[in-house]
Tab-separated table of C-alpha atoms and ligand atoms in Angstrom:
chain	number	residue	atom	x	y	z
A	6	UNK	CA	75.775	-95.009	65.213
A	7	UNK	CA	72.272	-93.545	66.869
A	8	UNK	CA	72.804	-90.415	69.258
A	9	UNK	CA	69.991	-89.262	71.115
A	10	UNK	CA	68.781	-85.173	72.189
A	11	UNK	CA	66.572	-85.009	74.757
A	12	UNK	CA	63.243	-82.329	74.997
A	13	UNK	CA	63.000	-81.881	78.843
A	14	UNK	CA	59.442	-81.064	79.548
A	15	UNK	CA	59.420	-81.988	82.700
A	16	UNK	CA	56.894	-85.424	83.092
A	17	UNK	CA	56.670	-85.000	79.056
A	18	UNK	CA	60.367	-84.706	78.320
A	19	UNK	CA	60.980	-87.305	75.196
A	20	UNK	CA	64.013	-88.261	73.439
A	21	UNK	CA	64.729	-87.704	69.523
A	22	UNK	CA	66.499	-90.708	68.678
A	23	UNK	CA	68.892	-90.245	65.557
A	24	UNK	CA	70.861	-92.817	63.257
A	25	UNK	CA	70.361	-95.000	60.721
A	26	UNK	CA	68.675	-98.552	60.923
A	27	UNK	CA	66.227	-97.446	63.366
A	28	UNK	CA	62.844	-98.201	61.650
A	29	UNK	CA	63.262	-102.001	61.002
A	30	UNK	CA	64.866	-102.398	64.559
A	31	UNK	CA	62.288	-103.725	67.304
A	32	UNK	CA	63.780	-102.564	69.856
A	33	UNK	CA	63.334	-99.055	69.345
A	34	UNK	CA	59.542	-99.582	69.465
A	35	UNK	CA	59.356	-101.810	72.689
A	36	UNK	CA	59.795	-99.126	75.590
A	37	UNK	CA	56.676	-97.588	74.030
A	38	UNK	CA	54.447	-99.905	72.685
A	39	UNK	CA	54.716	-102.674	75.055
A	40	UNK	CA	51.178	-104.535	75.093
A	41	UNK	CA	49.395	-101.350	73.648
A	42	UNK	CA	47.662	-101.059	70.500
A	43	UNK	CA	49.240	-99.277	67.722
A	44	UNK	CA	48.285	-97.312	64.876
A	45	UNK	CA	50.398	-96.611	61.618
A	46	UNK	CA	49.587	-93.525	59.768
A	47	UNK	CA	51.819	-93.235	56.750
A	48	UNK	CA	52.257	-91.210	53.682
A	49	UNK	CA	50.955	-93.068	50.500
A	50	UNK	CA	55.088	-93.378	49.073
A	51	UNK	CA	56.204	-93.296	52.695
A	52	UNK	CA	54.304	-96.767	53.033
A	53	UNK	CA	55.352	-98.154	50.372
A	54	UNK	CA	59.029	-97.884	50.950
A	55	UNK	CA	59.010	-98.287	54.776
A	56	UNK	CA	55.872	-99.745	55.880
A	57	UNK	CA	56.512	-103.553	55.877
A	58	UNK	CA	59.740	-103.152	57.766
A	59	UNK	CA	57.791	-100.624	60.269
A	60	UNK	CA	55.292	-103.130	60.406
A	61	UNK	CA	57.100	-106.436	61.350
A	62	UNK	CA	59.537	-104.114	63.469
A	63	UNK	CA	56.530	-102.920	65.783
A	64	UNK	CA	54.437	-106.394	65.873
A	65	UNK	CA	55.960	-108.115	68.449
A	66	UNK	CA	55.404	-105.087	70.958
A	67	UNK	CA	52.525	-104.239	70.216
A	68	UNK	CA	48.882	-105.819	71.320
A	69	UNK	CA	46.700	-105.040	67.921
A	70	UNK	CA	47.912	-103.078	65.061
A	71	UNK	CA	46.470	-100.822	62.070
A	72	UNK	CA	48.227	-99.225	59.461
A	73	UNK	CA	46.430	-96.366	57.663
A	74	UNK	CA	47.270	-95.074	54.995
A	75	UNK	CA	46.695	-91.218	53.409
A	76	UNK	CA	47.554	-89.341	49.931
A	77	UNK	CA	50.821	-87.651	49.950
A	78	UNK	CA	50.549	-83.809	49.759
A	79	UNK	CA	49.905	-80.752	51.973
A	80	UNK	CA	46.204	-80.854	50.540
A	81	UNK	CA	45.871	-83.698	53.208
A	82	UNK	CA	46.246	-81.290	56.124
A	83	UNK	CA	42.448	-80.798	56.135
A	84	UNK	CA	39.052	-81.501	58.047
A	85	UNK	CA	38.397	-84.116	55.910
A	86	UNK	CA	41.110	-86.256	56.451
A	87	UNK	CA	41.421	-85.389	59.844
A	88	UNK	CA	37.963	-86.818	59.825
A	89	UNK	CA	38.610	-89.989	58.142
A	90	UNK	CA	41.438	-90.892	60.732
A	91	UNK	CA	39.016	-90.203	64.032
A	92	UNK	CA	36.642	-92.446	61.948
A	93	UNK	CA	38.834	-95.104	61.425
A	94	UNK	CA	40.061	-95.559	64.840
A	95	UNK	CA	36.539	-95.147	66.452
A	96	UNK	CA	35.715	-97.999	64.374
A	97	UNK	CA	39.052	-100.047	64.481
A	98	UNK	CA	37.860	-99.985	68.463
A	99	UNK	CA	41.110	-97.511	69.107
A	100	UNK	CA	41.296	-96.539	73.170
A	101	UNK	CA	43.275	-94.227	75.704
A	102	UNK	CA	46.189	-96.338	75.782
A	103	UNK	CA	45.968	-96.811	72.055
A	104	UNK	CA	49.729	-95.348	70.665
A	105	UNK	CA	49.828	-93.279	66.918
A	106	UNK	CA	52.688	-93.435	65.138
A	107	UNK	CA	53.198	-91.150	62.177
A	108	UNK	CA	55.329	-92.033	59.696
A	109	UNK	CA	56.236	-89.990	56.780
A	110	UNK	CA	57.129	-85.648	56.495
A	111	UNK	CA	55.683	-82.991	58.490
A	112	UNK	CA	52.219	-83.157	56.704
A	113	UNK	CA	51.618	-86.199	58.541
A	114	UNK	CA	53.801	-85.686	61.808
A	115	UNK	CA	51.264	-82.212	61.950
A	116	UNK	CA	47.894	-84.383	60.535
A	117	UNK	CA	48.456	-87.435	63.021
A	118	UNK	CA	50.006	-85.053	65.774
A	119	UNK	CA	46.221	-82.921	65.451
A	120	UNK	CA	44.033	-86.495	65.462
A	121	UNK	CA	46.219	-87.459	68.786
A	122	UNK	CA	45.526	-84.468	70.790
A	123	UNK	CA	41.903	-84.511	70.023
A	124	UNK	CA	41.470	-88.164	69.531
A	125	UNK	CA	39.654	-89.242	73.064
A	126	UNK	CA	40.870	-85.491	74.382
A	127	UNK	CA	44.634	-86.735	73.555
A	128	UNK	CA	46.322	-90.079	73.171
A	129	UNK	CA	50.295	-90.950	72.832
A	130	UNK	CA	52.177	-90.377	69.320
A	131	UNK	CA	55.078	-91.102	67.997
A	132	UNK	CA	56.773	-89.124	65.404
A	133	UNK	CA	59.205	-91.299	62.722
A	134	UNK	CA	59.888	-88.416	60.458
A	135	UNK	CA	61.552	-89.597	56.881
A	136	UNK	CA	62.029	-85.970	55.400
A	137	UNK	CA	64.868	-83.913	56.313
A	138	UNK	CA	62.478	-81.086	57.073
A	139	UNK	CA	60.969	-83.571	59.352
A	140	UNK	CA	63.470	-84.780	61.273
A	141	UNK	CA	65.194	-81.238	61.846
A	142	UNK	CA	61.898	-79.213	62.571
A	143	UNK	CA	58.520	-80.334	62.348
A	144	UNK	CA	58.750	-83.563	64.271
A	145	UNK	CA	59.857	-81.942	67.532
A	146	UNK	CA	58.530	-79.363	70.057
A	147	UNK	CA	54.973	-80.292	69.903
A	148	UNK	CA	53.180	-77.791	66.923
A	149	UNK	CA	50.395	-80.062	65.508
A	150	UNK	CA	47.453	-78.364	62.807
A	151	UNK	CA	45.663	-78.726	60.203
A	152	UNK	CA	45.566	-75.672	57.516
A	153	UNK	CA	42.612	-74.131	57.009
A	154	UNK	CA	41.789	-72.728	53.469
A	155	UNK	CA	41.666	-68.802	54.816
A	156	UNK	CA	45.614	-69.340	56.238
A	157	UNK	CA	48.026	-72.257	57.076
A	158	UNK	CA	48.423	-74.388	60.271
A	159	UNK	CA	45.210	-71.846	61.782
A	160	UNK	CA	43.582	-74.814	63.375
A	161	UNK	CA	45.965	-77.108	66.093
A	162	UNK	CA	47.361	-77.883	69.329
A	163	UNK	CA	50.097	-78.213	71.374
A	164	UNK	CA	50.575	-82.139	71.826
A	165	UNK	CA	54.443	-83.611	72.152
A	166	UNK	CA	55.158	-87.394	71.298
A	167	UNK	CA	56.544	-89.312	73.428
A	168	UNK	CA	59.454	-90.292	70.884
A	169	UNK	CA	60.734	-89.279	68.132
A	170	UNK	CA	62.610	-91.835	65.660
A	171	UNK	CA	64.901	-90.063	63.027
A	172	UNK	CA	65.948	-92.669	60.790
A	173	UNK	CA	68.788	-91.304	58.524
A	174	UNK	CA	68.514	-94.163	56.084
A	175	UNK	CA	65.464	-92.688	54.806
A	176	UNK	CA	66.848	-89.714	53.513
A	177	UNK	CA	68.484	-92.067	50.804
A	178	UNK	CA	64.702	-91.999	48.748
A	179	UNK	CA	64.241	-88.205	49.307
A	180	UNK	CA	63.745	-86.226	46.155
A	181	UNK	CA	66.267	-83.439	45.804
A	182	UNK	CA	63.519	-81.001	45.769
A	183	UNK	CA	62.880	-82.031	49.251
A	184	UNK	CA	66.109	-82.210	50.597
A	185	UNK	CA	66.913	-78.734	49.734
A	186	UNK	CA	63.194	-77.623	51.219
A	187	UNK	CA	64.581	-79.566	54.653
A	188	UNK	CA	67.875	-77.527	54.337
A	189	UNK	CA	65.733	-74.095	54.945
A	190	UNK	CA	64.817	-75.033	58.085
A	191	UNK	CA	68.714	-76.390	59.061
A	192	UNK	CA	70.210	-73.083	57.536
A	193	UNK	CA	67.192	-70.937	59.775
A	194	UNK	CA	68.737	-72.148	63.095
A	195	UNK	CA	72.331	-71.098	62.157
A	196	UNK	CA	70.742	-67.589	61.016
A	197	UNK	CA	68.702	-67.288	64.689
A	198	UNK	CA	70.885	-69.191	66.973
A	199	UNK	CA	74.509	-70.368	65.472
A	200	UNK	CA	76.771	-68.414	63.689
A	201	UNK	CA	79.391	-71.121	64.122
A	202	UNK	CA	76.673	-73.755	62.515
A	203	UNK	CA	75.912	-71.017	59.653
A	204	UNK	CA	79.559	-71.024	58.636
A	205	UNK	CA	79.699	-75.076	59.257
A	206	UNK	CA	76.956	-75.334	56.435
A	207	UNK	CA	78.877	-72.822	53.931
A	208	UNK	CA	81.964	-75.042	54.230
A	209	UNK	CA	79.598	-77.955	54.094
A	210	UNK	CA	76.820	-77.429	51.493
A	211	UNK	CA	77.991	-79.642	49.026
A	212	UNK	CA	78.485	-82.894	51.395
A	213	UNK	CA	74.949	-81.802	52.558
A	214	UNK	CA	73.501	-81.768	49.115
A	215	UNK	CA	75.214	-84.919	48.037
A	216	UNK	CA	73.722	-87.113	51.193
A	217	UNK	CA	77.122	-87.313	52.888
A	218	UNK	CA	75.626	-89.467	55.721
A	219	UNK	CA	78.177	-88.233	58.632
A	220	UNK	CA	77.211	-84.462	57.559
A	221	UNK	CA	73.283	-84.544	57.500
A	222	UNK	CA	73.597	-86.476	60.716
A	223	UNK	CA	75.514	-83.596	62.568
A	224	UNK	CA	72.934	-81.473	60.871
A	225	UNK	CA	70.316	-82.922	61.842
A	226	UNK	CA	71.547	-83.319	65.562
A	227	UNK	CA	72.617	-79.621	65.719
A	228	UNK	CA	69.141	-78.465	64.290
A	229	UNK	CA	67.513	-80.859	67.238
A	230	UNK	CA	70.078	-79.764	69.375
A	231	UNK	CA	68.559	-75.917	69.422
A	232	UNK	CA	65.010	-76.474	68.482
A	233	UNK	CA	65.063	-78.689	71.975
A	234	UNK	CA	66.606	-75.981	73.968
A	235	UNK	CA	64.340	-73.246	72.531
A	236	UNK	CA	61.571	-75.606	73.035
A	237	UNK	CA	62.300	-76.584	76.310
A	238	UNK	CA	62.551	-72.750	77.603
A	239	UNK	CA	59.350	-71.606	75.723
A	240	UNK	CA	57.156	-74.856	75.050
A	241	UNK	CA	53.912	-72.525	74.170
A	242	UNK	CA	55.585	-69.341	72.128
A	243	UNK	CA	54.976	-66.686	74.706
A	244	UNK	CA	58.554	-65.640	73.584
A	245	UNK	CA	61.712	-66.871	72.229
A	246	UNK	CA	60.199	-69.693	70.359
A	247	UNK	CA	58.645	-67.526	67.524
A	248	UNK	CA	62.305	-66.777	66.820
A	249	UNK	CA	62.025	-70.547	64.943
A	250	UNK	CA	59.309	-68.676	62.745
A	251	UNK	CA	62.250	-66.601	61.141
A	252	UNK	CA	60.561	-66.229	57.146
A	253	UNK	CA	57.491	-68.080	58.213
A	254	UNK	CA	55.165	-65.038	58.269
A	255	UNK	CA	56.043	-64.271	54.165
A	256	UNK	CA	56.389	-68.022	53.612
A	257	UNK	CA	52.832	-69.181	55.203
A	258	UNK	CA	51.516	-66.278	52.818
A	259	UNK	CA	53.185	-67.816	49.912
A	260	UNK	CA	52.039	-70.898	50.414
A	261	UNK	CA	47.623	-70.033	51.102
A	262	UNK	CA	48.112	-67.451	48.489
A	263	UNK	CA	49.233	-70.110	45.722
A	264	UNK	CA	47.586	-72.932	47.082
A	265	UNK	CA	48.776	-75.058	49.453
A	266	UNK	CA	51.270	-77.871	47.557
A	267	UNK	CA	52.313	-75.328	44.539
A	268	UNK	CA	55.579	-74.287	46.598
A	269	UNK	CA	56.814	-76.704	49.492
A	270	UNK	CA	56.988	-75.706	53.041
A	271	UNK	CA	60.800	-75.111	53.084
A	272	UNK	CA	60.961	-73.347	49.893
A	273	UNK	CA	58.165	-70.797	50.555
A	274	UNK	CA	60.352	-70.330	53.761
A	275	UNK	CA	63.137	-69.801	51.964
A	276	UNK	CA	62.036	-66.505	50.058
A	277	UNK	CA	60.162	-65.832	53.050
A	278	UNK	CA	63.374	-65.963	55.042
A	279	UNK	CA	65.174	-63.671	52.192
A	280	UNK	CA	62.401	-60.981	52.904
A	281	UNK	CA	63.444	-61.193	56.467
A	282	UNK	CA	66.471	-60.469	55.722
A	283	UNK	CA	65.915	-57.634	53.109
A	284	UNK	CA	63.671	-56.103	55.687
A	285	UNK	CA	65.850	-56.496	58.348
A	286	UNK	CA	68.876	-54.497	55.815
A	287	UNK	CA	66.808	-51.434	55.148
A	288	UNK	CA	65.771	-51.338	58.923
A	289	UNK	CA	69.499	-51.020	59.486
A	290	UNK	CA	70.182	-54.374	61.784
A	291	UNK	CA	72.034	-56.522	59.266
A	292	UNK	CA	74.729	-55.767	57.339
A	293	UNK	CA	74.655	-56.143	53.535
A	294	UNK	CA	77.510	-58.810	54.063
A	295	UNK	CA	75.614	-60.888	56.279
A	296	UNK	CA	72.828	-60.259	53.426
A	297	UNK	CA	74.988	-61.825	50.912
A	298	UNK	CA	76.038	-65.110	52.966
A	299	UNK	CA	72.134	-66.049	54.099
A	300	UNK	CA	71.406	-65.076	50.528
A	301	UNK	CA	73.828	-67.024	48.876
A	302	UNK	CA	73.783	-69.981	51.274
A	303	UNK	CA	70.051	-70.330	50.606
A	304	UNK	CA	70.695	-70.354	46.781
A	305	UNK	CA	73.425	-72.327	46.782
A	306	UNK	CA	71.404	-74.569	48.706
A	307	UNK	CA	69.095	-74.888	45.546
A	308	UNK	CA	66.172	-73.048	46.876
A	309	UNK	CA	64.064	-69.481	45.342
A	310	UNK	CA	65.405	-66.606	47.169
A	311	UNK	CA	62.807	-64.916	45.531
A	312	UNK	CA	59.001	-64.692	45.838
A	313	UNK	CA	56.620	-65.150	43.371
A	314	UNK	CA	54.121	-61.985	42.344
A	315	UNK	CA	51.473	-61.369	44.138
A	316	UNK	CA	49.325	-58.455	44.922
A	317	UNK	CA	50.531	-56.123	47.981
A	318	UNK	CA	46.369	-56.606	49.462
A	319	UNK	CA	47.210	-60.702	48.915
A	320	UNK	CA	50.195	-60.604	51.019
A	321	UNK	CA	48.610	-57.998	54.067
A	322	UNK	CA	45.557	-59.848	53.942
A	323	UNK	CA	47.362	-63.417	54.656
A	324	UNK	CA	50.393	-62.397	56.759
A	325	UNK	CA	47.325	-60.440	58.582
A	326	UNK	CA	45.928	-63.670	59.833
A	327	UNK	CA	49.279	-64.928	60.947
A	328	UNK	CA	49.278	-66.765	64.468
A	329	UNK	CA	52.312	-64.654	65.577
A	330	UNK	CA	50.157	-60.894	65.638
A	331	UNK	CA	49.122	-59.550	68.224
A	332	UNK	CA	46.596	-56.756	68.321
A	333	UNK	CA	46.267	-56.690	64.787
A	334	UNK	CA	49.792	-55.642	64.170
A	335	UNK	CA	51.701	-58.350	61.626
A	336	UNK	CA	54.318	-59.300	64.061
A	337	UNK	CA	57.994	-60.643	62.364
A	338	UNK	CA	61.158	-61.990	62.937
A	339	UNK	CA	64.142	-60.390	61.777
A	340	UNK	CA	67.846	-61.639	61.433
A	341	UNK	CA	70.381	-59.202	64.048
A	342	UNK	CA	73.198	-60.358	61.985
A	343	UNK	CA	74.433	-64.137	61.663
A	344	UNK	CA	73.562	-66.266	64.547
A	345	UNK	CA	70.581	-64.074	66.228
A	346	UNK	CA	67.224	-62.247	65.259
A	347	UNK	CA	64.715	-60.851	67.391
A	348	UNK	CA	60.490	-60.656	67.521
A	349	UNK	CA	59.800	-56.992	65.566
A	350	UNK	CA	55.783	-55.757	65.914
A	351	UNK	CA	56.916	-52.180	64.778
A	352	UNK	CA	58.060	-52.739	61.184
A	353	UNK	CA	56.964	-49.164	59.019
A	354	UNK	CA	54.186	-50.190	57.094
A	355	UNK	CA	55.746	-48.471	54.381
A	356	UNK	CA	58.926	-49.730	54.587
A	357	UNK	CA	56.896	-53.599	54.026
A	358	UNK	CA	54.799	-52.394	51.982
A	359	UNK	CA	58.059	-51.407	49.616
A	360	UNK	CA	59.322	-54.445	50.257
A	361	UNK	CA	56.095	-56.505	49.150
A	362	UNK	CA	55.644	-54.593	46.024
A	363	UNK	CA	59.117	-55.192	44.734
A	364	UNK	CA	60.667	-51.942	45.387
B	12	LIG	P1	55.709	-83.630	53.249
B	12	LIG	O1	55.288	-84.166	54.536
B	12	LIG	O2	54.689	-83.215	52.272
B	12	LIG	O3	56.692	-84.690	52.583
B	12	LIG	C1	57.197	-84.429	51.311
B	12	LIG	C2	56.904	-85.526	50.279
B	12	LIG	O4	57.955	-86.480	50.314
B	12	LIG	C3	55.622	-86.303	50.488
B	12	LIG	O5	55.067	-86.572	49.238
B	12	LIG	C4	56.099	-87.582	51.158
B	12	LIG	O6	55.250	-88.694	50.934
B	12	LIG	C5	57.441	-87.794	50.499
B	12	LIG	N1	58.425	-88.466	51.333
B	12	LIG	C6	58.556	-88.338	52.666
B	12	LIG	N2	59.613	-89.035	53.073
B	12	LIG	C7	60.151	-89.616	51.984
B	12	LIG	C8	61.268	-90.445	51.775
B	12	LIG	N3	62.081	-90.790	52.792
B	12	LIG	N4	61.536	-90.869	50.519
B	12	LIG	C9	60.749	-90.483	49.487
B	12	LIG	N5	59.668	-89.687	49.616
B	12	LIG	C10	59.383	-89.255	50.862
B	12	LIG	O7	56.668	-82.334	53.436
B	12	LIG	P2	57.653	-81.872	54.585
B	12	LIG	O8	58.522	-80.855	53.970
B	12	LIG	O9	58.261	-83.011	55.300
B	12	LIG	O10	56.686	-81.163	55.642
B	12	LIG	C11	56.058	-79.944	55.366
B	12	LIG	C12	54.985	-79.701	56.396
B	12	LIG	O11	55.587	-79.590	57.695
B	12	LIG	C13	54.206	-78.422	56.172
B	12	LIG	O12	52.841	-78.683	56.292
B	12	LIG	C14	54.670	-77.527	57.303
B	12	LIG	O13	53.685	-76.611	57.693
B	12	LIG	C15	54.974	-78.518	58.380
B	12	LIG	N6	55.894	-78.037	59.406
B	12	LIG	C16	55.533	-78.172	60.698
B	12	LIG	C17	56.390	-77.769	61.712
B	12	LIG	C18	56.004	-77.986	63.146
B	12	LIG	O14	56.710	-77.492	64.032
B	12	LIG	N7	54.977	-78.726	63.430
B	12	LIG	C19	57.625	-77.210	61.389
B	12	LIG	C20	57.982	-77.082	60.048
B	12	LIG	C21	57.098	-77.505	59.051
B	13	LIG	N1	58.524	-74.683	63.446
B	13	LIG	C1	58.362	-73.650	64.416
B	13	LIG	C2	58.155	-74.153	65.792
B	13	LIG	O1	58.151	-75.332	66.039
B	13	LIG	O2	57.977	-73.372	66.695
């Protein structure tokens, strides 16, 4: 059965439409598409599992249609490839009304998100996300970038689809590596927003883990559930939005510091979000219980609770340049128990410093 959560943005509100059976299904194209020209941009694997059936779905709707395709991997968040796609739609004879669609995980929800807010100064997208990182983060609320090779996601814009089409079918391909990166981001919302939800996924790891369909879709709803309402209140992170950041300052570092690709998104975020937490102990605002459940849940969940080693100038340098900081102060989110956390731009540089170094 497909449910729907809404983003209300006002004259860009757009609805996240979740269930399975949606990307071979023309009719969840049509409101969109009708007599416009469309443009595929999909994952090398993502294409070949999904994009004939994406492709005769979205035909009849559509005016003229594309499909490009680009290398899996985070590598492809990049000028270069940013380039190619302008290229290709200048010379495909792409216009205003001209609709992208991106169709794969977040590295090309945040690639094709980037070419349509620049492409023309901003054209529609579409976001069919087929990770579960995807469909419970990245694909909604608007963050589009490329990374740049001095720190991740530096180079963007704000730009919301108009849609978003979570098909939970596709999770059936998704390597279990992946999964459990997605499941990072799900378990981050119950640490920030839902202690109810956090407990939900302790009870309900294992269904997660083993693809139970009714579980992932309730947490996948739930996740879009709160990331709309935190999106909604704070579309441009003047505020309560960088609370969805929660281990993203550590993780970000992990990932520029070992090359982008060598740890996935979700898993860097996970031992990011374990810092968080560790910080947030010896700063006296979470108890070593609650410690022990995010932890624990994270583990249990299959991902490293634990960073890898790198030098304490490495890690200052990189969570330096983080988009978060303000006045050259790193600025972090840190758990306030189970269920909330709060924006922290007075941590004791010694007490991080500690922390970094392994003490
Ligand atoms: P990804 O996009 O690299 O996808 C993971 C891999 O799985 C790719 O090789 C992809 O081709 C493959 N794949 C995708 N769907 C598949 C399927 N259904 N079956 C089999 N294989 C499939 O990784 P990701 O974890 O989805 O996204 C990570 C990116 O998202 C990072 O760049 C991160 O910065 C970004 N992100 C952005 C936001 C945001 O708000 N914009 C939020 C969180 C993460
Ligand atoms: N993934 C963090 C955000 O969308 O704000």
């Amino acid at each position: 059965m497909t449910s729907t959560v809404r983003v209300e943005l006002g004259d860009r509100s757009y609805p996240i439409v979740i269930g399975p059976g949606l990307l071979d299904s023309p009719r969840h194209y049509e409101p969109w598409l009708r007599g416009r020209q469309a443009v595929l941009v999909a994952s090398a694997t993502v294409s070949g599992l999904h994009g004939p059936g994406v492709e005769r779905a979205l035909q009849p709707s559509c005016s003229r249609y594309l499909r490009i395709v680009v290398p899996d991997g985070e590598a492809q968040k990049c000028w270069e490839t940013l380039d190619r796609l302008h290229g290709e739609l200048i010379a495909w004879g792409a216009d205003r009304r001209t609709v992208l669609l991106a169709l794969g995980g977040g590295v090309i929800g945040d690639l094709v998100g980037f070419a349509a807010a620049t492409f023309q100064r901003g054209v529609d997208f579409i976001q069919i996300p087929t990770t579960l990182l995807a469909q419970v983060d990245s694909s909604v609320g608007g963050k589009t970038a490329i990374n740049h090779a001095l720190g991740k996601n530096l180079i963007g814009a704000f730009h919301q689809p108009i849609a978003v089409l979570s098909d939970t079918e596709t999770l059936n391909t998704l390597p279990d590596r992946e999964l459990a990166a997605g499941l990072a981001e799900v378990i981050k919302y119950g640490i920030i927003h839902d202690s109810a939800f956090f407990a939900w996924m302790e009870a309900h790891l294992h269904e997660l883990l083993r693809r139970d369909a009714a579980a992932l879709t309730f947490a996948i709803r739930r996740s879009c559930e709160i990331k709309a309402e935190i999106v909604a209140q704070d579309e441009r992170e003047h505020g309560r939005r960088a609370l969805l950041n929660l281990g993203h300052t550590f993780g970000h570092a992990i990932e520029s510091l070992t090359g982008y690709g060598a740890w996935l998104h979700g898993e860097a975020v996970a031992a990011g979000t374990v810092l968080a937490s560790t910080l947030a102990h010896r700063m006296g605002r979470l108890s070593s219980d609650d410690l022990g459940r995010i932890t624990r849940l994270l583990e249990q969940a299959g991902l490293p609770v634990r960073p890898p080693s790198l030098p304490l100038d490495g890690w200052l340098t990189a969570m330096g340049r983080d988009k978060k900081n303000e006045g050259g102060r790193i600025t972090l989110i840190l758990p306030e128990g189970i269920g909330a956390a709060s924006v922290n731009r007075e941590v004791p540089a010694n007490t991080l410093e500690a922390l970094l170094s392994g003490r």
